[in-house]
Each structure stands twice: as structure tokens, then as C-alpha cells.
C-alpha positions in Angstrom: 80.2 136.0 -49.5 78.7 136.0 -52.9 79.8 132.5 -53.6 82.1 133.5 -56.4 85.3 133.6 -54.5 85.3 137.4 -54.6 85.4 139.9 -51.8 82.3 142.0 -51.1 81.9 145.4 -49.5 80.4 144.9 -46.0 78.9 147.7 -43.9 77.6 147.3 -40.3 75.3 149.7 -38.4 76.2 149.2 -34.7 74.6 150.9 -31.6 76.5 152.3 -28.6 76.5 148.9 -26.9 78.2 147.2 -29.8 75.0 145.5 -31.0 74.6 145.1 -34.8 71.4 146.8 -35.8 71.7 146.2 -39.5 74.2 145.2 -42.1 74.7 145.6 -45.9 76.6 143.2 -48.1 77.4 144.8 -51.5 79.1 143.0 -54.3 79.1 141.3 -57.6 81.3 138.8 -59.4 84.6 140.5 -58.6 86.3 142.2 -55.6 84.5 145.2 -54.1 85.6 147.4 -51.2 84.5 150.3 -49.0 87.3 152.6 -47.9 85.6 155.6 -46.5 82.2 156.5 -44.9 80.6 159.9 -44.6 77.2 161.0 -43.4 75.7 164.2 -44.8 72.0 165.4 -44.6 71.0 162.0 -43.3 72.6 160.2 -46.3 75.4 157.7 -45.8 78.1 157.8 -48.5 80.1 154.6 -48.8 83.2 155.1 -51.0 85.5 152.6 -52.5 86.2 150.4 -55.5 83.8 148.4 -57.6 85.3 145.3 -59.2 84.6 144.8 -63.0 87.2 142.1 -63.7 89.7 139.9 -61.8 92.2 142.7 -61.8 90.3 145.9 -62.3 88.3 148.2 -60.0 86.5 151.5 -60.7 86.0 154.2 -58.1 82.4 154.3 -56.9 80.1 155.7 -54.3 76.9 154.1 -52.9 74.3 156.4 -51.1 72.3 154.8 -48.3 69.6 156.0 -46.0 70.0 155.5 -42.2 68.2 152.1 -42.6 71.0 151.1 -45.0 68.6 151.0 -48.0 70.5 151.9 -51.2 69.1 155.1 -52.7 71.8 155.7 -55.3 75.1 154.5 -56.7 77.7 156.1 -59.0 80.8 155.2 -60.8 82.8 158.3 -60.4 86.1 157.6 -62.3 86.8 155.4 -65.3 90.5 154.8 -65.0 91.1 151.1 -64.3 92.2 150.3 -60.8 90.8 153.4 -59.3 89.2 153.9 -55.9 87.2 156.7 -54.2 89.0 157.5 -51.0 87.6 160.6 -49.3 84.9 163.3 -49.3 84.8 166.6 -47.4 81.3 168.2 -47.2 80.5 171.9 -46.7 76.8 172.6 -47.1 75.9 171.9 -50.8 79.6 171.8 -51.6 81.5 168.5 -51.7 85.2 167.9 -52.4 86.0 164.4 -53.6 89.3 162.5 -53.7 90.2 159.3 -55.5 93.3 157.4 -56.5 94.2 155.3 -59.6 97.0 153.0 -60.9 98.2 152.5 -64.4 99.6 149.0 -64.3 101.5 149.1 -67.5 103.5 152.1 -66.3 103.6 151.3 -62.6 102.3 154.8 -61.9 99.8 155.9 -59.2 97.9 159.2 -59.4 95.0 161.0 -57.8 91.9 162.8 -59.0 89.9 165.5 -57.2 86.7 167.4 -57.9 84.4 170.0 -56.4 80.7 169.7 -56.8 77.9 172.1 -56.0 74.4 170.6 -55.5 75.6 167.5 -57.4 77.1 169.5 -60.4 80.8 169.2 -61.1 82.4 172.7 -60.9 85.9 171.6 -61.6 88.0 168.4 -61.6 91.8 167.9 -61.4 94.1 164.9 -62.2 97.5 164.6 -60.5 99.8 162.2 -62.2 102.4 160.5 -59.9 100.9 162.0 -56.7 98.9 159.7 -54.4 96.7 161.8 -52.0 95.3 160.3 -48.8 92.7 162.9 -47.8 91.1 166.1 -49.2 90.4 168.8 -46.6 89.0 172.3 -47.1 90.3 174.9 -44.6 91.3 178.5 -44.6 89.8 178.8 -48.2 92.5 176.3 -49.3 92.3 172.7 -50.3 94.9 170.5 -48.6 95.9 167.1 -50.1 98.4 165.2 -47.9 100.0 162.3 -49.6 103.2 161.0 -51.3 104.9 161.7 -54.6 108.0 160.6 -56.4 109.0 164.0 -57.9 110.7 165.6 -54.9 112.2 162.7 -52.9 116.0 162.5 -53.1 115.9 158.7 -53.4 112.3 157.6 -53.0 108.8 158.9 -52.4 108.4 162.2 -50.5 105.8 163.3 -48.1 103.8 166.1 -49.7 100.9 168.5 -49.2 99.4 169.6 -52.5 97.6 173.0 -52.1 94.8 174.2 -54.3 92.6 177.2 -54.2 88.9 176.6 -53.7 88.5 177.1 -57.4 90.9 174.3 -58.2 94.0 176.3 -59.1 97.4 174.9 -58.1 99.2 176.9 -55.3 102.1 174.8 -54.2 103.3 171.3 -53.2 105.7 171.6 -50.3 107.5 168.2 -50.0 109.6 166.6 -47.4 112.0 163.7 -48.1 115.5 162.3 -47.8 117.2 159.2 -49.3 114.3 156.9 -48.2 110.5 157.0 -48.5 108.2 159.4 -46.7 104.5 159.8 -46.8 101.6 161.7 -45.2 98.5 159.7 -44.5 96.1 161.8 -42.4 95.8 165.4 -41.3 93.9 167.6 -38.9 94.0 171.3 -37.8 94.9 172.9 -34.5 93.9 176.6 -34.5 93.8 176.5 -38.3 97.4 175.1 -38.4 97.9 171.7 -40.2 98.9 168.7 -38.1 100.0 165.7 -40.2 100.6 162.0 -39.5 103.0 160.0 -41.7 105.9 157.7 -41.9 109.5 157.7 -42.9 112.4 155.2 -43.2 115.0 157.9 -44.0 116.0 158.5 -40.4 115.3 155.1 -38.8 118.2 153.5 -37.0 117.3 150.1 -38.3 116.0 151.2 -41.7 112.4 150.5 -40.8 109.4 152.8 -41.2 108.8 155.1 -38.2 105.6 157.0 -37.5 105.9 160.8 -37.4 103.5 163.5 -36.3 104.3 166.9 -37.8 102.8 170.3 -36.9 103.6 173.1 -39.3 104.5 176.6 -38.2 101.7 178.2 -40.3 99.0 177.3 -42.8 
């Protein structure tokens, strides 16, 4: 849309009847994307990747008011090919998740942080673990995703657990000879419910969708 053969981030504000009230086109000379939206204290947070070359994106966040006017923008991670994926708000506390790739090594990783009133309290980098969401519940941080450490033949579905202070607790993982992954989670009576996929048990070797409810937190 910017005339330079690059993808721009596009955001629509739509009413309950499906009518477009406003739209925002955000982009530069290279590919840009929005992967997640959150609204907190009347501020819209649009999270994604900001293109800085033909092959490189940096994780970024744009803050908008409800009229879609830009009131702030931040590059939040400096690894090449990184993207901001998720935010979980609790008052003045915000937990942030992003992912990155190191092309020369073929490795994917994740980065997490906790901020209080805009100040970073702690940050954490998980090499070879690709988280999909960051959720704060039961005074624990839950990070569903995939990793290549515990799979018997491929990537395993994992839940990385941290304390609210950023200390590692455990990383229960589920995998067989194929690839598994968790992509989203919710809670029922404080018990994790996860959605993911697996090709380990498929009759035809394809990816099947699984919903998993754990027995406890």
C-alpha cells in the first residue's frame, strides 16, 4: 500500500454492524505487521514486527487512542527477525512476550518481560523455545509453545512456568516421534486448558488439532 512493494500493517475500527469507522495504515519501506491487539486504560496496543530491511523485522509496539491516532511507538527487542506477539495486563503491571529467529543457526527463541508503570522489572530470554502466549494466573506465568529439547523426534508441546518475579519453575513437555505444539490457552476454574496440534498420533501422518485440559495448575 505504500507503493514500494512492501506489506504494511493495517488496522480497522469496526462497529457492531460491521461498518468501518476508521482505519490505520502503518508502514515504511519494508514489510510491517500487526500480530496482536490489546486495549488497556483507553489505549490500543498494536504489537508486531517493524521491517528494517528486505529480510529483517524488529519487534515493535504502537500505542493508539480510540480514534486511532498514534500516541507512541516503541521498538522493544533488537534481535533481527523478532516480533512482539502478546501482552497480558494487570493494573499497572504488563507481561510482554515476543519471538525471534537467528537465521544463520536456524534457531527460534522467545523473550519475556514484566513492566511496572512502564519500567522493566525483569526480562528473560528462552533460546530454542517459541512461546505463543504469556498469561498470568495463580501467581504463575504460563507460556504455552513449542521447543526442540524434549521431543523424541521433533518439537514438543510445552508450558514454560515462571514465578511472577521471573524465576524458572518448570517446563512440562509433551511429545512423541513427531511434532507437537501448544498455540493458545485459557483457564477453567484456574485449571489450564490448551489448544495445540500433533502429527505423532495421526493415522495419515497429518497435523491433528488437540484440546488438552490439565488435571491441576
